[in-house]
Amino acid sequence: MKIKKAHYAIVCLLLVISSCKNQETTVAKAPLDQLEASYTARLDSCIVFLDVLKQLNTQEQYIANYLQARKQFKFVEPVLAFTDKENYKTLNGPNILRVDEEDATDIKIKKPFGFQAIEELIFDDSLDVTTLKHVALKTQNRLKLIKANTALRLKEYHVLWLIRDQIARIALTGITGFDSPVLEQSLEEAALTYQAIENIFKMYQPQFQSNILYNEVLGEIEVSKHTLRNGDFKSFNRYDFIKEQTHKQLALLNKVKADWQVEFPLELAFNNNMTSLFSVDTFNMDFFSDYIETDSLIAPKAALGKQLFNDVRLSSNNDMSCATCHNSDKAFTDGLKLFPKQMRNTPTLTYAAYQQSYFYDGRTGNLEGQIVDVIHNNNEFHTNLSDFETVVTKDSLYVNTFKKLYKKGVTQDNVRNAIAVYVRSLGDFSSKFDKNINGLENTLTEREINGFNLFMGKAKCATCHFAPVFNGTVPPNFSESEFELLGVPKDTISNTLDTDLGRYDLFKTEERKFFFKTPTVRNIAKTGPYMHNGVYTTLNQVMTFYNEGGGAGLGMDLEYQTLPEDHLNLTESEVEDLILFMEALTDTPPAKVMVP
């Protein structure tokens, strides 16, 4: 009976694929109708492959069927990831427990399902068939739900946005192994999503006024498909791919926008005219703030914020400013393992803007909120918002400047905003690496380039420290900053887990004990000591910790460790190259106020 079911399912699948191909090649329908028909047909194919998988019996069959289902999923990725972000995240997320903490009364703990969960189950040494088929069923049911609710209402600018996001996704997570942790099929899958982009452009060919531009776009996509299909995961030159192909395609999208005569109604995380992933012009800064800033006022507000940042009068004893712990000469850290009376290492403020959570435990959601915590902390400013504001109102120079820049003059909110605007300016993408990948210099050494390729590939650093900011804020949506359990020891002698409970202290969620937000590695040459407790004084120590599998590699038994336990098997030379690359992320000159 099972064999008959399987045969029937395969026949159905062939019909679905045939239908999918017919719908993709039709020219009679409007572009959006073609796109929706192709999208739903691919979802159908994926659903049927998962249905067949549940009826199979051997690991070899599971693998073959999974790969086919995954292929169909990758074809829908550009549209699904844009139109249904939460379901995409669920279906393509890591095989780790998901904890959603809205507040202390709304905490959801969800077991993972989706493609990464299936992939890891199939390749587990002790294959659990019952769990595998249960996860496949949940994944299939979610896809059915998505298909049943599909009604694409996309304007031309939506289509360009989703294509841009997919090009960025390929470069920043697709080629890193982020969503193919076991098979490392990342390059082949990236080629599939480029094929999906090509299919979309072909559907929208009538939008092109320039046939030359249309052919140029398809030609560039073909180059990327060829490069990816002929690449090896561990040796792939990701630096060259991003510099020579990704950035060129982003520039071409601007030409397509002009050719289609598209006007974007707003900006998402990326600037609509971005041409590089590593530039001050890459991001829409308003996306990362609760305040919409007037461009002409950003520079003077930042200058005002810098004055406040360095003003010791804002603390109760007139003995501490923000700069006391965040020294500009040390990339806005203090160079100490722990600042006196503090339990955590001082993080850099460079590139702090590009986050959705602040402090190592993520207890505030914006920079203005972070400042409130510093004001109230007995071991920091040890004051209150009212006194904080009063100090500023007693300074006539401050009062006059605030009147010029803010309608309401000096208020608690405005004082905090001025400091936050300054902090948001502390990241100018001026490092040696940035200048080289943007074609402004040709000074990166082969070892530094190899270090970047290792960071983005074999060493798996970029699966947590996401480019281009190299922190835990997930591209291309940048709507979430991730937390990880690494198993950081309390010292370098005992290999005993540090007692700081991290995120747990916020909501007392058991499954979040010892979790900490992933910081940026930009300017890391200046920000030691390292880790949330400053346990490591050198980058070599940090790399040894990761190379050996984090806390698990040190012998700790951590049920929820998110860092893979497997050794990375990096050679001494590879570790040196990784460190050379990270040192090339040092801003030159030091982070400063950006002038629009």
Coordinates of C-alpha atoms in Angstrom, one line a residue:
M1 CA 0.0 0.0 0.0
K2 CA 2.8 2.4 0.9
I3 CA 4.5 1.7 -2.5
K4 CA 1.3 2.5 -4.3
K5 CA 1.0 5.7 -2.4
A6 CA 4.5 6.7 -3.2
H7 CA 4.1 6.0 -6.9
Y8 CA 0.8 8.0 -6.9
A9 CA 2.6 10.9 -5.2
I10 CA 5.5 10.8 -7.7
V11 CA 3.0 10.9 -10.6
C12 CA 1.3 13.9 -9.0
L13 CA 4.6 15.5 -8.5
L14 CA 5.5 15.2 -12.1
L15 CA 2.2 16.8 -13.1
V16 CA 2.9 19.7 -10.7
I17 CA 6.4 20.2 -12.0
S18 CA 5.1 20.1 -15.6
S19 CA 2.4 22.7 -14.7
C20 CA 5.1 24.8 -13.0
K21 CA 7.2 24.9 -16.1
N22 CA 4.3 25.7 -18.3
Q23 CA 3.2 28.5 -16.1
E24 CA 6.8 30.0 -16.0
T25 CA 7.1 30.0 -19.7
T26 CA 3.7 31.5 -20.5
V27 CA 3.6 35.0 -21.9
A28 CA -0.1 35.6 -22.1
K29 CA -0.6 36.4 -18.5
A30 CA 0.3 39.6 -16.8
P31 CA 3.7 39.5 -15.0
L32 CA 2.2 39.4 -11.5
D33 CA -0.2 36.6 -12.5
Q34 CA 2.7 34.6 -13.9
L35 CA 4.7 35.2 -10.7
E36 CA 1.8 34.0 -8.5
A37 CA 1.2 30.9 -10.7
S38 CA 4.9 30.0 -10.6
Y39 CA 5.1 30.6 -6.9
T40 CA 2.1 28.4 -6.0
A41 CA 3.2 25.7 -8.3
R42 CA 6.6 25.5 -6.6
L43 CA 4.9 25.4 -3.2
D44 CA 2.9 22.5 -4.5
S45 CA 6.0 20.7 -5.7
C46 CA 7.6 21.2 -2.3
I47 CA 4.5 20.0 -0.5
V48 CA 4.4 16.8 -2.6
F49 CA 8.1 16.0 -2.1
L50 CA 7.6 16.3 1.6
D51 CA 4.6 14.0 1.4
V52 CA 6.6 11.4 -0.5
L53 CA 9.4 11.7 2.1
K54 CA 7.0 10.6 4.9
Q55 CA 6.4 7.4 3.0
L56 CA 10.0 6.4 2.4
N57 CA 12.2 4.0 4.5
T58 CA 15.9 4.5 3.9
Q59 CA 18.3 7.4 4.6
E60 CA 19.3 7.5 0.9
Q61 CA 15.7 8.0 -0.1
Y62 CA 15.2 10.6 2.6
I63 CA 18.2 12.6 1.3
A64 CA 17.2 12.4 -2.3
N65 CA 13.7 13.5 -1.6
Y66 CA 14.7 16.2 0.9
L67 CA 17.0 17.7 -1.7
Q68 CA 14.2 17.9 -4.2
A69 CA 11.9 19.6 -1.7
R70 CA 14.6 22.0 -0.7
K71 CA 15.2 22.8 -4.3
Q72 CA 11.6 23.8 -4.8
F73 CA 11.7 25.8 -1.5
K74 CA 14.7 27.8 -2.8
F75 CA 12.8 28.7 -5.9
V76 CA 10.1 30.4 -3.8
E77 CA 12.5 32.0 -1.4
P78 CA 12.7 35.4 -3.0
V79 CA 9.0 35.9 -2.8
L80 CA 8.3 34.0 0.4
A81 CA 11.0 35.8 2.4
F82 CA 9.6 39.2 1.3
T83 CA 5.9 38.6 1.6
D84 CA 5.8 36.3 4.6
K85 CA 8.9 36.9 6.7
E86 CA 7.8 35.0 9.8
N87 CA 6.9 31.9 8.0
Y88 CA 10.1 32.0 6.0
K89 CA 12.0 32.4 9.2
T90 CA 10.3 29.4 10.7
L91 CA 10.8 27.2 7.6
N92 CA 14.4 28.2 7.0
G93 CA 15.5 28.8 10.6
P94 CA 18.2 27.0 12.5
N95 CA 17.5 23.7 14.2
I96 CA 17.5 25.2 17.7
L97 CA 14.7 25.9 20.2
R98 CA 13.0 29.2 19.4
V99 CA 12.1 31.4 22.3
D100 CA 9.9 34.5 21.7
E101 CA 9.8 36.9 24.6
E102 CA 7.4 39.8 24.0
D103 CA 7.2 40.5 27.8
A104 CA 7.1 38.6 31.0
T105 CA 3.5 37.6 30.4
D106 CA 4.0 36.5 26.8
I107 CA 6.8 34.0 26.4
K108 CA 6.5 31.4 23.6
I109 CA 8.8 28.4 23.4
K110 CA 8.7 26.6 20.1
K111 CA 10.4 23.4 19.0
P112 CA 12.1 23.9 15.6
F113 CA 10.7 22.5 12.3
G114 CA 11.5 23.3 8.7
F115 CA 14.3 22.5 6.4
Q116 CA 17.3 22.8 8.6
A117 CA 15.6 20.6 11.2
I118 CA 14.9 18.0 8.5
E119 CA 18.4 18.2 7.2
E120 CA 20.0 17.6 10.6
L121 CA 17.6 14.8 11.5
I122 CA 18.4 13.0 8.2
F123 CA 22.1 13.1 8.9
D124 CA 22.0 12.3 12.6
D125 CA 24.1 9.3 13.6
S126 CA 21.0 7.8 15.2
L127 CA 18.3 8.5 12.7
D128 CA 15.0 9.1 14.5
V129 CA 12.5 8.2 11.7
T130 CA 9.4 9.0 13.8
T131 CA 10.6 12.5 14.6
L132 CA 11.8 13.1 11.0
K133 CA 8.4 12.3 9.6
H134 CA 6.7 14.4 12.3
V135 CA 8.9 17.4 11.4
A136 CA 8.3 16.8 7.7
L137 CA 4.5 16.8 8.3
K138 CA 4.7 20.1 10.3
T139 CA 6.7 21.6 7.5
Q140 CA 4.4 20.3 4.9
N141 CA 1.3 21.7 6.7
R142 CA 2.9 25.1 7.1
L143 CA 3.6 25.2 3.4
K144 CA 0.0 24.2 2.7
L145 CA -1.2 27.1 4.9
I146 CA 1.0 29.5 3.1
K147 CA -0.2 28.3 -0.3
A148 CA -3.9 28.5 0.8
N149 CA -3.4 32.2 1.8
T150 CA -1.3 33.3 -1.1
A151 CA -2.6 36.4 -2.9
L152 CA 0.3 38.4 -4.2
R153 CA -0.4 42.1 -4.4
L154 CA 3.0 43.3 -5.5
K155 CA 3.7 46.6 -7.2
E156 CA 6.8 46.9 -9.4
Y157 CA 8.7 48.5 -6.6
H158 CA 7.9 45.5 -4.4
V159 CA 9.4 43.2 -7.1
L160 CA 12.6 45.3 -7.2
W161 CA 12.8 45.3 -3.4
L162 CA 12.4 41.5 -3.2
I163 CA 15.0 41.0 -5.9
R164 CA 17.4 43.4 -4.1
D165 CA 16.8 41.6 -0.8
Q166 CA 17.5 38.2 -2.4
I167 CA 20.8 39.4 -4.0
A168 CA 21.8 40.7 -0.6
R169 CA 20.6 37.5 1.2
I170 CA 22.7 35.4 -1.1
A171 CA 25.8 37.4 -0.4
L172 CA 25.3 37.8 3.4
T173 CA 23.8 34.5 4.5
G174 CA 23.2 32.3 1.4
I175 CA 26.9 31.6 0.6
T176 CA 27.9 31.3 4.3
G177 CA 26.3 28.0 5.1
F178 CA 23.8 29.7 7.4
D179 CA 20.9 27.6 6.2
S180 CA 22.7 24.5 5.0
P181 CA 24.8 23.5 8.1
V182 CA 25.3 19.8 7.3
L183 CA 25.2 19.4 3.6
E184 CA 26.9 22.8 2.9
Q185 CA 24.8 23.0 -0.3
S186 CA 24.9 26.8 0.0
L187 CA 26.5 27.6 -3.4
E188 CA 24.3 25.3 -5.4
E189 CA 21.2 26.7 -3.6
A190 CA 22.3 30.2 -4.2
A191 CA 22.5 29.4 -7.9
L192 CA 18.9 28.2 -7.7
T193 CA 17.7 31.4 -6.1
Y194 CA 19.5 33.3 -8.9
Q195 CA 17.6 31.2 -11.3
A196 CA 14.4 32.3 -9.5
I197 CA 15.5 35.9 -9.9
E198 CA 16.1 35.3 -13.6
N199 CA 12.6 33.8 -13.9
I200 CA 11.1 36.9 -12.3
F201 CA 13.0 39.3 -14.7
K202 CA 11.8 37.2 -17.7
M203 CA 8.2 37.5 -16.5
Y204 CA 8.6 41.3 -16.2
Q205 CA 10.4 41.7 -19.5
P206 CA 7.5 44.0 -20.8
Q207 CA 8.5 46.5 -18.1
F208 CA 11.9 47.0 -19.7
Q209 CA 12.2 49.9 -22.1
S210 CA 15.8 49.1 -22.8
N211 CA 16.4 45.6 -24.3
I212 CA 20.1 46.2 -23.8
L213 CA 19.6 46.6 -20.1
Y214 CA 17.4 43.6 -19.9
N215 CA 20.1 41.4 -21.6
E216 CA 22.8 42.9 -19.4
V217 CA 20.8 41.9 -16.3
L218 CA 20.3 38.4 -17.5
G219 CA 23.9 38.2 -18.4
E220 CA 25.1 39.1 -14.9
I221 CA 22.7 36.6 -13.4
E222 CA 24.1 33.9 -15.7
V223 CA 27.7 34.8 -14.6
S224 CA 26.7 34.4 -10.9
K225 CA 24.9 31.1 -11.6
H226 CA 28.0 29.7 -13.3
T227 CA 30.3 31.0 -10.6
L228 CA 28.3 29.4 -7.9
R229 CA 27.6 26.1 -9.6
N230 CA 31.3 25.6 -10.2
G231 CA 32.4 26.7 -6.8
D232 CA 33.5 24.6 -3.8
F233 CA 32.1 25.6 -0.4
K234 CA 35.4 25.7 1.5
S235 CA 37.5 27.3 -1.2
F236 CA 34.9 29.7 -2.7
N237 CA 36.2 33.3 -3.1
R238 CA 33.3 35.1 -1.4
Y239 CA 35.3 38.4 -1.4
D240 CA 35.6 38.4 -5.2
F241 CA 32.0 37.3 -5.6
I242 CA 30.6 40.2 -3.6
K243 CA 33.0 42.8 -4.9
E244 CA 32.7 41.9 -8.6
Q245 CA 29.2 40.4 -8.9
T246 CA 26.9 41.4 -6.0
H247 CA 27.8 45.1 -6.0
K248 CA 27.5 45.2 -9.8
Q249 CA 24.1 43.7 -9.6
L250 CA 23.0 46.3 -7.0
A251 CA 24.1 49.0 -9.3
L252 CA 22.2 47.4 -12.2
L253 CA 19.0 47.4 -10.1
N254 CA 19.2 51.2 -9.8
K255 CA 19.3 51.3 -13.6
V256 CA 16.3 48.9 -13.8
K257 CA 14.4 51.2 -11.3
A258 CA 15.1 54.1 -13.7
D259 CA 14.2 52.1 -16.8
W260 CA 10.9 50.9 -15.2
Q261 CA 10.3 54.5 -14.0
V262 CA 9.6 53.2 -10.5
E263 CA 9.3 55.5 -7.5
F264 CA 9.8 53.9 -4.0
P265 CA 7.2 55.2 -1.5
L266 CA 9.6 54.6 1.5
E267 CA 12.8 53.0 2.5
L268 CA 13.3 49.7 4.3
A269 CA 16.6 48.8 6.1
F270 CA 18.6 49.3 2.9
N271 CA 18.8 52.6 1.1
N272 CA 16.8 52.4 -2.1
N273 CA 19.8 53.6 -4.1
M274 CA 22.5 51.4 -2.4
T275 CA 25.2 50.0 -4.7
S276 CA 27.4 48.5 -2.0
L277 CA 26.8 46.3 1.1
F278 CA 29.7 48.0 2.9
S279 CA 29.2 51.7 2.9
V280 CA 27.7 54.6 4.9
D281 CA 25.2 54.8 2.0
T282 CA 24.1 51.2 2.4
F283 CA 21.6 51.7 5.2
N284 CA 18.5 53.8 5.9
M285 CA 19.4 55.0 9.5
D286 CA 15.8 55.9 10.3
F287 CA 14.9 52.2 10.1
F288 CA 17.1 51.6 13.2
S289 CA 15.6 54.5 15.2
D290 CA 12.2 55.4 16.7
Y291 CA 12.9 59.0 15.6
I292 CA 12.8 60.2 12.0
E293 CA 15.7 62.6 11.6
T294 CA 15.8 65.6 9.2
D295 CA 19.0 65.1 7.2
S296 CA 20.2 68.7 7.5
L297 CA 20.0 68.4 11.3
I298 CA 21.8 65.1 11.8
A299 CA 25.4 66.6 11.8
P300 CA 24.6 69.4 14.3
K301 CA 22.6 67.1 16.5
A302 CA 25.5 64.6 16.5
A303 CA 27.9 67.5 17.4
L304 CA 25.6 68.4 20.3
G305 CA 25.4 64.8 21.3
K306 CA 29.2 64.5 21.3
Q307 CA 29.4 67.4 23.8
L308 CA 26.9 65.7 26.0
F309 CA 28.6 62.3 25.6
N310 CA 31.8 63.9 27.1
D311 CA 30.1 66.0 29.8
V312 CA 30.8 64.6 33.4
R313 CA 28.2 67.0 34.8
L314 CA 25.5 64.6 33.7
S315 CA 26.4 62.2 36.4
S316 CA 25.4 62.7 40.1
N317 CA 29.0 63.1 41.3
N318 CA 30.3 65.0 38.3
D319 CA 32.9 62.3 37.9
M320 CA 31.7 60.2 35.0
S321 CA 30.6 60.8 31.4
C322 CA 29.7 58.3 28.6
A323 CA 33.3 58.7 27.4
T324 CA 34.6 57.4 30.8
C325 CA 33.7 53.9 29.7
H326 CA 33.6 54.4 26.0
N327 CA 36.9 55.9 25.0
S328 CA 37.1 57.0 21.3
D329 CA 40.8 56.0 21.2
K330 CA 39.8 52.4 22.0
A331 CA 36.9 52.2 19.6
F332 CA 34.6 53.4 22.3
T333 CA 35.5 50.7 24.8
D334 CA 37.6 51.1 28.0
G335 CA 40.3 48.4 27.5
L336 CA 39.4 46.8 30.8
K337 CA 38.3 43.3 31.5
L338 CA 35.5 44.8 33.7
F339 CA 35.0 48.4 34.6
P340 CA 35.0 48.9 38.4
K341 CA 31.7 47.7 39.9
Q342 CA 30.5 46.3 36.5
M343 CA 29.7 42.7 35.9
R344 CA 30.2 42.8 32.1
N345 CA 32.8 43.9 29.7
T346 CA 32.2 47.3 28.1
P347 CA 31.1 46.8 24.4
T348 CA 32.1 49.1 21.6
L349 CA 29.7 51.8 20.5
T350 CA 30.9 51.7 17.0
Y351 CA 28.2 50.4 14.7
A352 CA 25.9 50.3 17.7
A353 CA 23.1 51.8 15.6
Y354 CA 22.6 48.6 13.6
Q355 CA 20.9 46.6 16.3
Q356 CA 17.4 45.9 17.5
S357 CA 18.5 45.1 21.1
Y358 CA 20.9 46.8 23.5
F359 CA 23.1 45.6 26.3
Y360 CA 24.4 42.1 26.3
D361 CA 21.0 40.9 27.6
G362 CA 19.0 43.0 25.2
R363 CA 17.0 44.7 27.9
T364 CA 16.3 47.8 25.8
G365 CA 15.2 48.2 22.3
N366 CA 16.8 51.5 21.3
L367 CA 19.7 53.8 22.1
E368 CA 17.5 56.3 23.8
G369 CA 16.3 53.5 26.1
Q370 CA 19.9 52.4 26.8
I371 CA 20.8 55.9 28.0
V372 CA 18.0 55.7 30.5
D373 CA 19.5 52.6 32.0
V374 CA 22.9 54.3 32.3
I375 CA 21.3 57.3 34.0
H376 CA 19.6 55.2 36.6
N377 CA 22.4 52.7 37.3
N378 CA 23.9 53.3 40.7
N379 CA 27.3 52.3 39.5
E380 CA 27.2 54.6 36.5
F381 CA 25.5 58.0 36.4
H382 CA 23.5 57.3 39.6
T383 CA 20.9 60.0 38.9
N384 CA 17.4 60.4 37.5
L385 CA 15.9 61.8 34.3
S386 CA 14.7 65.0 36.0
D387 CA 18.1 65.9 37.4
F388 CA 19.7 64.8 34.1
E389 CA 17.6 67.4 32.2
T390 CA 18.2 70.1 34.9
V391 CA 21.9 70.0 34.3
V392 CA 21.4 70.8 30.7
T393 CA 18.9 73.6 31.3
K394 CA 21.4 75.3 33.5
D395 CA 23.9 75.6 30.6
S396 CA 22.9 78.6 28.4
L397 CA 25.0 77.2 25.4
Y398 CA 23.1 73.9 25.6
V399 CA 19.8 75.7 25.9
N400 CA 20.4 77.9 22.8
T401 CA 21.6 74.9 20.8
F402 CA 18.6 72.8 21.7
K403 CA 16.3 75.6 20.7
K404 CA 17.8 75.7 17.3
L405 CA 17.7 71.9 16.7
Y406 CA 14.5 70.8 18.6
K407 CA 11.1 72.4 18.5
K408 CA 10.6 71.8 22.3
G409 CA 14.2 72.8 23.2
V410 CA 15.7 70.9 26.2
T411 CA 13.6 67.9 27.3
Q412 CA 14.6 64.6 28.7
D413 CA 13.7 62.9 25.4
N414 CA 15.7 65.5 23.3
V415 CA 18.8 65.2 25.4
R416 CA 18.8 61.5 25.1
N417 CA 18.1 61.7 21.4
A418 CA 21.1 64.0 20.8
I419 CA 23.4 61.6 22.5
A420 CA 21.8 58.7 20.5
V421 CA 22.3 60.6 17.2
Y422 CA 26.0 60.9 18.0
V423 CA 26.3 57.2 18.8
R424 CA 24.5 56.4 15.6
S425 CA 27.2 58.3 13.7
L426 CA 30.0 56.1 15.1
G427 CA 30.5 53.8 12.2
D428 CA 31.7 55.1 8.9
F429 CA 32.7 51.9 7.1
S430 CA 36.2 53.4 6.6
S431 CA 38.2 50.3 7.3
K432 CA 40.9 48.9 5.0
F433 CA 38.5 46.0 4.2
D434 CA 35.6 48.4 3.3
K435 CA 37.8 50.5 1.1
N436 CA 39.0 47.5 -0.8
I437 CA 35.7 45.7 -1.3
N438 CA 34.3 49.0 -2.6
G439 CA 37.2 49.3 -5.1
L440 CA 38.6 52.4 -3.5
E441 CA 41.9 50.7 -2.7
N442 CA 43.8 47.6 -3.7
T443 CA 45.8 47.0 -0.5
L444 CA 44.2 43.9 1.1
T445 CA 46.7 41.1 1.2
E446 CA 46.0 37.5 0.0
R447 CA 45.9 36.4 3.7
E448 CA 43.4 39.1 4.7
I449 CA 41.2 38.1 1.8
N450 CA 41.5 34.5 2.7
G451 CA 40.6 35.4 6.3
F452 CA 37.4 37.0 5.0
N453 CA 36.6 33.9 2.9
L454 CA 37.2 31.7 6.0
F455 CA 35.0 34.0 8.1
M456 CA 32.2 33.7 5.6
G457 CA 32.7 30.0 4.9
K458 CA 34.6 27.2 6.6
A459 CA 35.0 29.0 10.0
K460 CA 31.2 29.7 10.0
C461 CA 31.8 33.0 11.8
A462 CA 29.3 34.8 9.5
T463 CA 26.5 32.5 10.5
C464 CA 26.3 34.5 13.8
H465 CA 28.4 37.6 13.1
F466 CA 26.5 38.6 9.9
A467 CA 28.1 40.8 7.3
P468 CA 28.2 43.7 6.6
V469 CA 28.1 44.9 10.2
F470 CA 29.5 41.6 11.5
N471 CA 27.1 41.5 14.5
G472 CA 24.0 39.5 15.3
T473 CA 21.4 41.6 13.5
V474 CA 20.1 39.3 10.7
P475 CA 20.2 40.5 7.1
P476 CA 18.6 41.5 4.9
N477 CA 15.6 42.6 7.0
F478 CA 17.7 43.6 10.1
S479 CA 14.6 43.4 12.3
E480 CA 16.1 41.0 14.9
S481 CA 19.4 40.9 16.9
E482 CA 20.2 37.3 17.9
F483 CA 21.3 35.9 21.2
E484 CA 23.6 32.9 21.5
L485 CA 24.7 30.4 24.2
L486 CA 28.4 29.8 23.5
G487 CA 29.5 28.4 26.9
V488 CA 32.0 31.1 27.8
P489 CA 34.1 30.1 30.8
K490 CA 34.6 32.2 33.9
D491 CA 38.4 32.0 33.5
T492 CA 41.1 30.4 31.4
I493 CA 42.1 27.9 34.0
S494 CA 39.1 25.9 35.2
N495 CA 36.9 25.7 32.1
T496 CA 33.9 26.3 34.3
L497 CA 30.9 28.1 32.8
D498 CA 30.7 31.8 33.7
T499 CA 27.9 32.4 36.3
D500 CA 26.4 35.4 34.5
L501 CA 22.9 34.3 33.5
G502 CA 22.6 36.8 30.7
R503 CA 19.2 37.1 29.0
Y504 CA 17.7 34.9 31.7
D505 CA 17.7 37.7 34.2
L506 CA 15.3 39.7 32.1
F507 CA 12.3 37.3 32.0
K508 CA 13.5 34.2 34.0
T509 CA 13.1 32.0 30.9
E510 CA 14.9 28.8 31.7
E511 CA 15.8 28.2 28.1
R512 CA 17.6 31.5 27.9
K513 CA 20.1 31.0 30.7
F514 CA 23.6 32.1 29.7
F515 CA 22.4 33.7 26.4
F516 CA 24.1 36.9 25.3
K517 CA 23.6 39.2 22.3
T518 CA 26.1 38.8 19.5
P519 CA 28.3 42.0 19.2
T520 CA 30.1 43.3 16.2
V521 CA 33.6 42.3 15.4
R522 CA 34.3 45.6 13.6
N523 CA 37.2 47.4 15.3
I524 CA 37.9 44.2 17.2
A525 CA 41.7 44.9 17.2
K526 CA 40.9 47.8 19.6
T527 CA 38.1 46.3 21.7
G528 CA 39.8 43.7 23.9
P529 CA 39.5 42.0 26.3
Y530 CA 36.9 39.8 24.7
M531 CA 33.6 38.1 25.4
H532 CA 30.9 39.4 27.8
N533 CA 33.1 38.9 30.8
G534 CA 36.4 39.9 29.2
V535 CA 37.8 36.4 29.9
Y536 CA 40.1 36.4 26.8
T537 CA 42.8 39.0 26.3
T538 CA 43.9 38.0 22.8
L539 CA 42.1 37.1 19.5
N540 CA 44.1 33.8 19.4
Q541 CA 42.4 32.8 22.6
V542 CA 39.0 33.7 21.2
M543 CA 39.7 31.7 18.0
T544 CA 40.9 28.6 20.0
F545 CA 37.6 28.7 22.0
Y546 CA 35.5 28.7 18.8
N547 CA 37.8 26.2 17.0
E548 CA 37.2 23.7 19.7
G549 CA 33.4 24.0 19.8
G550 CA 32.8 26.6 22.5
G551 CA 31.7 25.4 25.9
A552 CA 31.0 21.9 24.7
G553 CA 34.6 21.7 23.5
L554 CA 35.7 22.6 27.0
G555 CA 33.7 19.8 28.4
M556 CA 30.6 21.7 29.5
D557 CA 27.2 20.0 29.2
L558 CA 24.9 22.7 27.8
E559 CA 21.6 21.5 26.5
Y560 CA 20.8 24.7 24.7
Q561 CA 24.2 25.7 23.3
T562 CA 23.7 27.4 20.0
L563 CA 27.3 27.2 18.8
P564 CA 27.9 23.9 16.9
E565 CA 29.8 21.5 19.1
D566 CA 31.9 20.2 16.3
H567 CA 35.5 21.3 16.0
L568 CA 36.1 23.7 13.1
N569 CA 39.5 22.0 12.4
L570 CA 41.1 25.4 11.4
T571 CA 44.8 25.2 10.9
E572 CA 47.2 27.6 12.7
S573 CA 47.6 29.5 9.4
E574 CA 43.9 29.8 8.9
V575 CA 43.4 31.2 12.4
E576 CA 46.1 33.7 11.6
D577 CA 44.4 34.7 8.4
L578 CA 41.1 35.1 10.2
I579 CA 42.7 37.4 12.7
L580 CA 44.4 39.4 10.0
F581 CA 41.0 39.9 8.3
M582 CA 39.3 41.0 11.6
E583 CA 42.1 43.5 12.2
A584 CA 41.4 44.9 8.7
L585 CA 38.0 45.8 10.0
T586 CA 39.5 48.7 12.0
D587 CA 38.1 52.0 11.0
T588 CA 40.7 54.4 9.5
P589 CA 40.5 57.1 10.7
P590 CA 38.8 56.3 14.0
A591 CA 35.0 56.4 14.0
K592 CA 33.8 60.0 13.8
V593 CA 30.6 62.0 13.2
M594 CA 29.3 61.4 9.7
V595 CA 28.4 64.5 7.7
P596 CA 25.5 63.7 5.3

